[in-house]
mmCIF file with all atom_site columns, C-alpha atoms in Angstrom:
data_model
loop_
_atom_site.group_PDB
_atom_site.id
_atom_site.type_symbol
_atom_site.label_atom_id
_atom_site.label_alt_id
_atom_site.label_comp_id
_atom_site.label_asym_id
_atom_site.label_entity_id
_atom_site.label_seq_id
_atom_site.pdbx_PDB_ins_code
_atom_site.Cartn_x
_atom_site.Cartn_y
_atom_site.Cartn_z
_atom_site.occupancy
_atom_site.B_iso_or_equiv
_atom_site.pdbx_formal_charge
_atom_site.auth_seq_id
_atom_site.auth_comp_id
_atom_site.auth_asym_id
_atom_site.auth_atom_id
_atom_site.pdbx_PDB_model_num
ATOM 1   C CA . SER A 1 1   ? 161.762 164.514 107.732 1.00 68.00 ? 1   SER A CA 1
ATOM 2   C CA . ASN A 1 2   ? 160.338 167.657 109.295 1.00 86.00 ? 2   ASN A CA 1
ATOM 3   C CA . VAL A 1 3   ? 162.353 167.221 112.507 1.00 84.00 ? 3   VAL A CA 1
ATOM 4   C CA . MET A 1 4   ? 165.541 166.829 110.509 1.00 85.00 ? 4   MET A CA 1
ATOM 5   C CA . ASP A 1 5   ? 164.782 169.923 108.420 1.00 89.00 ? 5   ASP A CA 1
ATOM 6   C CA . LEU A 1 6   ? 164.049 171.902 111.571 1.00 90.00 ? 6   LEU A CA 1
ATOM 7   C CA . MET A 1 7   ? 167.313 170.796 113.221 1.00 91.00 ? 7   MET A CA 1
ATOM 8   C CA . THR A 1 8   ? 169.304 171.540 110.070 1.00 94.00 ? 8   THR A CA 1
ATOM 9   C CA . HIS A 1 9   ? 167.779 175.024 109.893 1.00 93.00 ? 9   HIS A CA 1
ATOM 10  C CA . ARG A 1 10  ? 168.545 175.651 113.599 1.00 93.00 ? 10  ARG A CA 1
ATOM 11  C CA . ILE A 1 11  ? 172.168 174.659 113.105 1.00 96.00 ? 11  ILE A CA 1
ATOM 12  C CA . GLN A 1 12  ? 172.550 176.795 109.981 1.00 96.00 ? 12  GLN A CA 1
ATOM 13  C CA . ARG A 1 13  ? 171.401 179.894 111.909 1.00 96.00 ? 13  ARG A CA 1
ATOM 14  C CA . LEU A 1 14  ? 174.359 179.567 114.282 1.00 96.00 ? 14  LEU A CA 1
ATOM 15  C CA . SER A 1 15  ? 177.840 181.018 113.819 1.00 96.00 ? 15  SER A CA 1
ATOM 16  C CA . PHE A 1 16  ? 180.332 179.390 111.483 1.00 96.00 ? 16  PHE A CA 1
ATOM 17  C CA . ASP A 1 17  ? 182.425 178.135 114.430 1.00 97.00 ? 17  ASP A CA 1
ATOM 18  C CA . VAL A 1 18  ? 179.424 176.464 116.081 1.00 97.00 ? 18  VAL A CA 1
ATOM 19  C CA . GLN A 1 19  ? 178.391 174.856 112.794 1.00 97.00 ? 19  GLN A CA 1
ATOM 20  C CA . THR A 1 20  ? 181.951 173.613 112.251 1.00 97.00 ? 20  THR A CA 1
ATOM 21  C CA . ALA A 1 21  ? 182.174 172.217 115.783 1.00 97.00 ? 21  ALA A CA 1
ATOM 22  C CA . LEU A 1 22  ? 178.808 170.456 115.454 1.00 98.00 ? 22  LEU A CA 1
ATOM 23  C CA . MET A 1 23  ? 179.597 169.007 112.018 1.00 98.00 ? 23  MET A CA 1
ATOM 24  C CA . THR A 1 24  ? 182.971 167.735 113.246 1.00 97.00 ? 24  THR A CA 1
ATOM 25  C CA . ALA A 1 25  ? 181.493 166.355 116.481 1.00 98.00 ? 25  ALA A CA 1
ATOM 26  C CA . SER A 1 26  ? 178.778 164.598 114.477 1.00 98.00 ? 26  SER A CA 1
ATOM 27  C CA . CYS A 1 27  ? 181.496 162.463 112.875 1.00 97.00 ? 27  CYS A CA 1
ATOM 28  C CA . PHE A 1 28  ? 182.048 160.824 116.296 1.00 96.00 ? 28  PHE A CA 1
ATOM 29  C CA . GLY A 1 29  ? 178.420 159.770 116.675 1.00 95.00 ? 29  GLY A CA 1
ATOM 30  C CA . ALA A 1 30  ? 175.998 160.620 119.461 1.00 96.00 ? 30  ALA A CA 1
ATOM 31  C CA . GLU A 1 31  ? 178.672 161.577 122.002 1.00 95.00 ? 31  GLU A CA 1
ATOM 32  C CA . PHE A 1 32  ? 181.937 163.453 121.787 1.00 96.00 ? 32  PHE A CA 1
ATOM 33  C CA . ASP A 1 33  ? 184.826 164.605 123.913 1.00 94.00 ? 33  ASP A CA 1
ATOM 34  C CA . GLU A 1 34  ? 185.396 168.363 123.896 1.00 94.00 ? 34  GLU A CA 1
ATOM 35  C CA . TYR A 1 35  ? 189.131 167.801 124.451 1.00 94.00 ? 35  TYR A CA 1
ATOM 36  C CA . LEU A 1 36  ? 189.393 165.745 121.248 1.00 96.00 ? 36  LEU A CA 1
ATOM 37  C CA . LEU A 1 37  ? 187.322 168.303 119.359 1.00 96.00 ? 37  LEU A CA 1
ATOM 38  C CA . THR A 1 38  ? 189.774 170.988 120.524 1.00 95.00 ? 38  THR A CA 1
ATOM 39  C CA . GLU A 1 39  ? 192.707 168.905 119.253 1.00 95.00 ? 39  GLU A CA 1
ATOM 40  C CA . ILE A 1 40  ? 191.043 168.633 115.839 1.00 96.00 ? 40  ILE A CA 1
ATOM 41  C CA . LEU A 1 41  ? 189.792 172.219 115.550 1.00 97.00 ? 41  LEU A CA 1
ATOM 42  C CA . SER A 1 42  ? 192.856 173.798 117.158 1.00 92.00 ? 42  SER A CA 1
ATOM 43  C CA . GLU A 1 43  ? 192.417 177.025 115.179 1.00 92.00 ? 43  GLU A CA 1
ATOM 44  C CA . MET A 1 44  ? 189.095 177.936 116.824 1.00 95.00 ? 44  MET A CA 1
ATOM 45  C CA . ASP A 1 45  ? 187.591 178.449 120.287 1.00 96.00 ? 45  ASP A CA 1
ATOM 46  C CA . VAL A 1 46  ? 185.868 175.087 120.648 1.00 96.00 ? 46  VAL A CA 1
ATOM 47  C CA . SER A 1 47  ? 184.788 175.705 124.232 1.00 94.00 ? 47  SER A CA 1
ATOM 48  C CA . SER A 1 48  ? 182.770 178.810 123.249 1.00 96.00 ? 48  SER A CA 1
ATOM 49  C CA . ALA A 1 49  ? 181.272 176.969 120.268 1.00 97.00 ? 49  ALA A CA 1
ATOM 50  C CA . VAL A 1 50  ? 180.179 174.052 122.453 1.00 96.00 ? 50  VAL A CA 1
ATOM 51  C CA . ASP A 1 51  ? 178.788 176.476 125.072 1.00 95.00 ? 51  ASP A CA 1
ATOM 52  C CA . GLU A 1 52  ? 176.710 178.159 122.364 1.00 96.00 ? 52  GLU A CA 1
ATOM 53  C CA . ALA A 1 53  ? 175.448 174.780 121.150 1.00 96.00 ? 53  ALA A CA 1
ATOM 54  C CA . VAL A 1 54  ? 174.490 173.912 124.756 1.00 95.00 ? 54  VAL A CA 1
ATOM 55  C CA . GLU A 1 55  ? 172.716 177.277 125.159 1.00 95.00 ? 55  GLU A CA 1
ATOM 56  C CA . ASN A 1 56  ? 170.746 176.530 121.993 1.00 96.00 ? 56  ASN A CA 1
ATOM 57  C CA . GLY A 1 57  ? 169.666 173.129 123.298 1.00 95.00 ? 57  GLY A CA 1
ATOM 58  C CA . LEU A 1 58  ? 171.540 171.158 120.619 1.00 96.00 ? 58  LEU A CA 1
ATOM 59  C CA . VAL A 1 59  ? 174.175 169.622 122.887 1.00 96.00 ? 59  VAL A CA 1
ATOM 60  C CA . VAL A 1 60  ? 174.058 168.423 126.489 1.00 96.00 ? 60  VAL A CA 1
ATOM 61  C CA . GLU A 1 61  ? 177.098 168.233 128.750 1.00 93.00 ? 61  GLU A CA 1
ATOM 62  C CA . VAL A 1 62  ? 177.209 164.711 130.184 1.00 90.00 ? 62  VAL A CA 1
ATOM 63  C CA . ASP A 1 63  ? 179.463 165.554 133.124 1.00 79.00 ? 63  ASP A CA 1
ATOM 64  C CA . GLY A 1 64  ? 181.936 168.208 134.152 1.00 73.00 ? 64  GLY A CA 1
ATOM 65  C CA . GLY A 1 65  ? 184.753 166.437 132.325 1.00 75.00 ? 65  GLY A CA 1
ATOM 66  C CA . GLY A 1 66  ? 184.146 167.805 128.841 1.00 84.00 ? 66  GLY A CA 1
ATOM 67  C CA . PHE A 1 67  ? 182.033 164.931 127.576 1.00 93.00 ? 67  PHE A CA 1
ATOM 68  C CA . CYS A 1 68  ? 178.992 165.958 125.589 1.00 96.00 ? 68  CYS A CA 1
ATOM 69  C CA . ARG A 1 69  ? 176.221 164.336 123.648 1.00 96.00 ? 69  ARG A CA 1
ATOM 70  C CA . PHE A 1 70  ? 173.820 165.617 121.069 1.00 97.00 ? 70  PHE A CA 1
ATOM 71  C CA . ALA A 1 71  ? 170.453 166.484 122.625 1.00 95.00 ? 71  ALA A CA 1
ATOM 72  C CA . HIS A 1 72  ? 168.721 164.152 120.165 1.00 93.00 ? 72  HIS A CA 1
ATOM 73  C CA . ASP A 1 73  ? 169.887 161.737 117.480 1.00 94.00 ? 73  ASP A CA 1
ATOM 74  C CA . ARG A 1 74  ? 168.231 163.993 114.879 1.00 94.00 ? 74  ARG A CA 1
ATOM 75  C CA . VAL A 1 75  ? 170.538 166.850 115.915 1.00 95.00 ? 75  VAL A CA 1
ATOM 76  C CA . GLN A 1 76  ? 173.576 164.650 115.282 1.00 97.00 ? 76  GLN A CA 1
ATOM 77  C CA . GLN A 1 77  ? 172.120 163.458 111.972 1.00 96.00 ? 77  GLN A CA 1
ATOM 78  C CA . ALA A 1 78  ? 171.305 167.025 110.907 1.00 97.00 ? 78  ALA A CA 1
ATOM 79  C CA . ALA A 1 79  ? 174.828 168.217 111.722 1.00 97.00 ? 79  ALA A CA 1
ATOM 80  C CA . TYR A 1 80  ? 176.322 165.270 109.815 1.00 97.00 ? 80  TYR A CA 1
ATOM 81  C CA . SER A 1 81  ? 174.038 165.917 106.842 1.00 96.00 ? 81  SER A CA 1
ATOM 82  C CA . LEU A 1 82  ? 175.529 169.419 106.512 1.00 97.00 ? 82  LEU A CA 1
ATOM 83  C CA . LEU A 1 83  ? 178.816 167.835 105.437 1.00 97.00 ? 83  LEU A CA 1
ATOM 84  C CA . PRO A 1 84  ? 178.760 167.415 101.652 1.00 95.00 ? 84  PRO A CA 1
ATOM 85  C CA . HIS A 1 85  ? 178.502 163.691 100.907 1.00 93.00 ? 85  HIS A CA 1
ATOM 86  C CA . LYS A 1 86  ? 181.595 163.543 98.709  1.00 94.00 ? 86  LYS A CA 1
ATOM 87  C CA . GLU A 1 87  ? 183.672 165.294 101.399 1.00 95.00 ? 87  GLU A CA 1
ATOM 88  C CA . LYS A 1 88  ? 182.730 163.007 104.304 1.00 97.00 ? 88  LYS A CA 1
ATOM 89  C CA . ALA A 1 89  ? 185.545 160.474 103.800 1.00 96.00 ? 89  ALA A CA 1
ATOM 90  C CA . GLY A 1 90  ? 188.045 163.334 103.672 1.00 96.00 ? 90  GLY A CA 1
ATOM 91  C CA . VAL A 1 91  ? 186.674 164.873 106.863 1.00 97.00 ? 91  VAL A CA 1
ATOM 92  C CA . HIS A 1 92  ? 186.968 161.538 108.700 1.00 97.00 ? 92  HIS A CA 1
ATOM 93  C CA . LEU A 1 93  ? 190.521 161.052 107.426 1.00 97.00 ? 93  LEU A CA 1
ATOM 94  C CA . ASP A 1 94  ? 191.433 164.621 108.413 1.00 96.00 ? 94  ASP A CA 1
ATOM 95  C CA . ILE A 1 95  ? 190.071 163.971 111.924 1.00 97.00 ? 95  ILE A CA 1
ATOM 96  C CA . ALA A 1 96  ? 192.194 160.809 112.212 1.00 96.00 ? 96  ALA A CA 1
ATOM 97  C CA . ARG A 1 97  ? 195.321 162.551 110.933 1.00 95.00 ? 97  ARG A CA 1
ATOM 98  C CA . LYS A 1 98  ? 194.922 165.459 113.361 1.00 96.00 ? 98  LYS A CA 1
ATOM 99  C CA . LEU A 1 99  ? 194.358 163.092 116.278 1.00 96.00 ? 99  LEU A CA 1
ATOM 100 C CA . ARG A 1 100 ? 197.457 161.077 115.304 1.00 93.00 ? 100 ARG A CA 1
ATOM 101 C CA . THR A 1 101 ? 199.509 164.260 115.055 1.00 93.00 ? 101 THR A CA 1
ATOM 102 C CA . ASN A 1 102 ? 198.191 166.160 118.087 1.00 94.00 ? 102 ASN A CA 1
ATOM 103 C CA . LEU A 1 103 ? 197.610 163.452 120.697 1.00 94.00 ? 103 LEU A CA 1
ATOM 104 C CA . SER A 1 104 ? 200.239 161.874 122.894 1.00 93.00 ? 104 SER A CA 1
ATOM 105 C CA . GLU A 1 105 ? 200.867 158.141 122.471 1.00 93.00 ? 105 GLU A CA 1
ATOM 106 C CA . GLY A 1 106 ? 198.953 157.545 125.730 1.00 94.00 ? 106 GLY A CA 1
ATOM 107 C CA . ASP A 1 107 ? 195.953 159.533 124.484 1.00 94.00 ? 107 ASP A CA 1
ATOM 108 C CA . ILE A 1 108 ? 196.043 157.676 121.165 1.00 94.00 ? 108 ILE A CA 1
ATOM 109 C CA . GLU A 1 109 ? 195.939 154.378 123.062 1.00 93.00 ? 109 GLU A CA 1
ATOM 110 C CA . MET A 1 110 ? 193.020 155.642 125.163 1.00 93.00 ? 110 MET A CA 1
ATOM 111 C CA . HIS A 1 111 ? 191.118 156.711 122.027 1.00 95.00 ? 111 HIS A CA 1
ATOM 112 C CA . LEU A 1 112 ? 192.488 154.012 119.710 1.00 95.00 ? 112 LEU A CA 1
ATOM 113 C CA . TYR A 1 113 ? 189.097 152.765 118.502 1.00 94.00 ? 113 TYR A CA 1
ATOM 114 C CA . LEU A 1 114 ? 188.025 156.305 117.637 1.00 95.00 ? 114 LEU A CA 1
ATOM 115 C CA . VAL A 1 115 ? 191.236 157.038 115.718 1.00 96.00 ? 115 VAL A CA 1
ATOM 116 C CA . VAL A 1 116 ? 191.014 153.755 113.798 1.00 95.00 ? 116 VAL A CA 1
ATOM 117 C CA . ASP A 1 117 ? 187.292 154.181 113.087 1.00 95.00 ? 117 ASP A CA 1
ATOM 118 C CA . GLN A 1 118 ? 187.844 157.705 111.736 1.00 96.00 ? 118 GLN A CA 1
ATOM 119 C CA . MET A 1 119 ? 190.790 156.587 109.626 1.00 95.00 ? 119 MET A CA 1
ATOM 120 C CA . GLY A 1 120 ? 188.790 153.590 108.394 1.00 94.00 ? 120 GLY A CA 1
ATOM 121 C CA . ARG A 1 121 ? 185.936 155.818 107.248 1.00 95.00 ? 121 ARG A CA 1
ATOM 122 C CA . GLY A 1 122 ? 188.457 157.763 105.163 1.00 94.00 ? 122 GLY A CA 1
ATOM 123 C CA . SER A 1 123 ? 190.713 154.856 104.192 1.00 91.00 ? 123 SER A CA 1
ATOM 124 C CA . SER A 1 124 ? 189.725 155.039 100.521 1.00 90.00 ? 124 SER A CA 1
ATOM 125 C CA . LEU A 1 125 ? 191.678 158.315 100.435 1.00 93.00 ? 125 LEU A CA 1
ATOM 126 C CA . LEU A 1 126 ? 194.913 157.051 102.018 1.00 90.00 ? 126 LEU A CA 1
ATOM 127 C CA . GLU A 1 127 ? 197.571 158.374 99.691  1.00 82.00 ? 127 GLU A CA 1
ATOM 128 C CA . ASN A 1 128 ? 200.640 156.192 100.021 1.00 88.00 ? 128 ASN A CA 1
ATOM 129 C CA . GLN A 1 129 ? 201.676 152.780 101.281 1.00 85.00 ? 129 GLN A CA 1
ATOM 130 C CA . ASP A 1 130 ? 203.443 154.230 104.329 1.00 87.00 ? 130 ASP A CA 1
ATOM 131 C CA . GLU A 1 131 ? 200.172 155.759 105.507 1.00 89.00 ? 131 GLU A CA 1
ATOM 132 C CA . LYS A 1 132 ? 198.325 152.531 104.713 1.00 89.00 ? 132 LYS A CA 1
ATOM 133 C CA . ASP A 1 133 ? 200.935 150.623 106.734 1.00 87.00 ? 133 ASP A CA 1
ATOM 134 C CA . GLU A 1 134 ? 200.457 153.030 109.650 1.00 90.00 ? 134 GLU A CA 1
ATOM 135 C CA . PHE A 1 135 ? 196.704 152.404 109.413 1.00 92.00 ? 135 PHE A CA 1
ATOM 136 C CA . ALA A 1 136 ? 197.329 148.635 109.366 1.00 91.00 ? 136 ALA A CA 1
ATOM 137 C CA . THR A 1 137 ? 199.500 148.959 112.489 1.00 90.00 ? 137 THR A CA 1
ATOM 138 C CA . LEU A 1 138 ? 196.760 150.938 114.265 1.00 93.00 ? 138 LEU A CA 1
ATOM 139 C CA . CYS A 1 139 ? 194.212 148.309 113.185 1.00 93.00 ? 139 CYS A CA 1
ATOM 140 C CA . LEU A 1 140 ? 196.444 145.558 114.576 1.00 92.00 ? 140 LEU A CA 1
ATOM 141 C CA . ARG A 1 141 ? 196.688 147.406 117.905 1.00 92.00 ? 141 ARG A CA 1
ATOM 142 C CA . ALA A 1 142 ? 192.903 147.990 117.967 1.00 93.00 ? 142 ALA A CA 1
ATOM 143 C CA . GLY A 1 143 ? 192.244 144.338 117.120 1.00 93.00 ? 143 GLY A CA 1
ATOM 144 C CA . GLN A 1 144 ? 194.578 143.161 119.885 1.00 93.00 ? 144 GLN A CA 1
ATOM 145 C CA . LYS A 1 145 ? 192.934 145.560 122.346 1.00 93.00 ? 145 LYS A CA 1
ATOM 146 C CA . ALA A 1 146 ? 189.455 144.331 121.355 1.00 91.00 ? 146 ALA A CA 1
ATOM 147 C CA . THR A 1 147 ? 190.627 140.724 121.738 1.00 92.00 ? 147 THR A CA 1
ATOM 148 C CA . ARG A 1 148 ? 191.893 141.455 125.263 1.00 93.00 ? 148 ARG A CA 1
ATOM 149 C CA . CYS A 1 149 ? 188.385 142.801 126.030 1.00 89.00 ? 149 CYS A CA 1
ATOM 150 C CA . SER A 1 150 ? 186.803 139.636 124.511 1.00 92.00 ? 150 SER A CA 1
ATOM 151 C CA . ASP A 1 151 ? 185.112 141.750 121.825 1.00 89.00 ? 151 ASP A CA 1
ATOM 152 C CA . PHE A 1 152 ? 185.871 139.324 119.022 1.00 92.00 ? 152 PHE A CA 1
ATOM 153 C CA . LYS A 1 153 ? 183.457 140.884 116.523 1.00 92.00 ? 153 LYS A CA 1
ATOM 154 C CA . ALA A 1 154 ? 185.243 144.247 116.797 1.00 89.00 ? 154 ALA A CA 1
ATOM 155 C CA . ALA A 1 155 ? 188.635 142.515 116.746 1.00 92.00 ? 155 ALA A CA 1
ATOM 156 C CA . THR A 1 156 ? 187.746 140.752 113.491 1.00 91.00 ? 156 THR A CA 1
ATOM 157 C CA . LYS A 1 157 ? 186.618 144.066 111.986 1.00 92.00 ? 157 LYS A CA 1
ATOM 158 C CA . TYR A 1 158 ? 189.887 145.803 112.930 1.00 91.00 ? 158 TYR A CA 1
ATOM 159 C CA . PHE A 1 159 ? 192.101 142.914 111.770 1.00 90.00 ? 159 PHE A CA 1
ATOM 160 C CA . THR A 1 160 ? 190.225 142.760 108.446 1.00 90.00 ? 160 THR A CA 1
ATOM 161 C CA . LEU A 1 161 ? 190.513 146.522 107.908 1.00 88.00 ? 161 LEU A CA 1
ATOM 162 C CA . GLY A 1 162 ? 194.236 146.352 108.581 1.00 89.00 ? 162 GLY A CA 1
ATOM 163 C CA . ILE A 1 163 ? 194.874 143.436 106.238 1.00 85.00 ? 163 ILE A CA 1
ATOM 164 C CA . GLU A 1 164 ? 192.890 145.140 103.463 1.00 85.00 ? 164 GLU A CA 1
ATOM 165 C CA . SER A 1 165 ? 195.147 148.194 103.673 1.00 84.00 ? 165 SER A CA 1
ATOM 166 C CA . LEU A 1 166 ? 198.367 146.234 103.155 1.00 80.00 ? 166 LEU A CA 1
ATOM 167 C CA . SER A 1 167 ? 200.079 146.035 99.786  1.00 66.00 ? 167 SER A CA 1
ATOM 168 C CA . GLU A 1 168 ? 199.591 143.105 97.454  1.00 65.00 ? 168 GLU A CA 1
ATOM 169 C CA . ARG A 1 169 ? 203.089 141.954 98.387  1.00 56.00 ? 169 ARG A CA 1
ATOM 170 C CA . LYS A 1 170 ? 202.212 141.953 102.107 1.00 52.00 ? 170 LYS A CA 1
ATOM 171 C CA . TRP A 1 171 ? 203.722 138.543 102.849 1.00 47.00 ? 171 TRP A CA 1
ATOM 172 C CA . ARG A 1 172 ? 207.085 139.805 101.635 1.00 49.00 ? 172 ARG A CA 1
ATOM 173 C CA . ASP A 1 173 ? 206.970 143.519 102.497 1.00 54.00 ? 173 ASP A CA 1
ATOM 174 C CA . GLN A 1 174 ? 204.827 143.580 105.643 1.00 51.00 ? 174 GLN A CA 1
ATOM 175 C CA . TYR A 1 175 ? 205.130 140.102 107.081 1.00 50.00 ? 175 TYR A CA 1
ATOM 176 C CA . TYR A 1 176 ? 204.892 141.298 110.688 1.00 51.00 ? 176 TYR A CA 1
ATOM 177 C CA . LEU A 1 177 ? 201.503 142.908 109.931 1.00 49.00 ? 177 LEU A CA 1
ATOM 178 C CA . SER A 1 178 ? 200.017 140.115 107.850 1.00 50.00 ? 178 SER A CA 1
#
């Protein structure tokens, strides 16, 4: 669409860091947490990149606590479209891995759905059974958390994702997860 082309062009005129921040943030959806973005893009000045995106009218700060949202859904879609299609699963998995590595256990629990959703979007690229088992454990935790909140649809999704990542010998090797 014309709006999408315009937004894509506006993003591409910005610095590499701003483009990277916007493309990464677009993987979260309409809203994102600047703190989490900083944990993922630890090698760059995320705060300056987000400020530049705000100055250019692409991102709006929701409150003073580092929460932001894209100014329009087309901005988020345009930023996401700049990620090459065949690299998207890898980007989502990389986001999940960096969050797992860089966040405290308390922060992981607070952002559990986000971590699991990102890992799920890249689950086709999970390399070994240990990592798949870790994903299954996170899915179990997310499913239990969703159940406690009476969100049974989400709970079913997380439990199903977790079971699908277990080995074929799950009843023997991963009984506690199956």
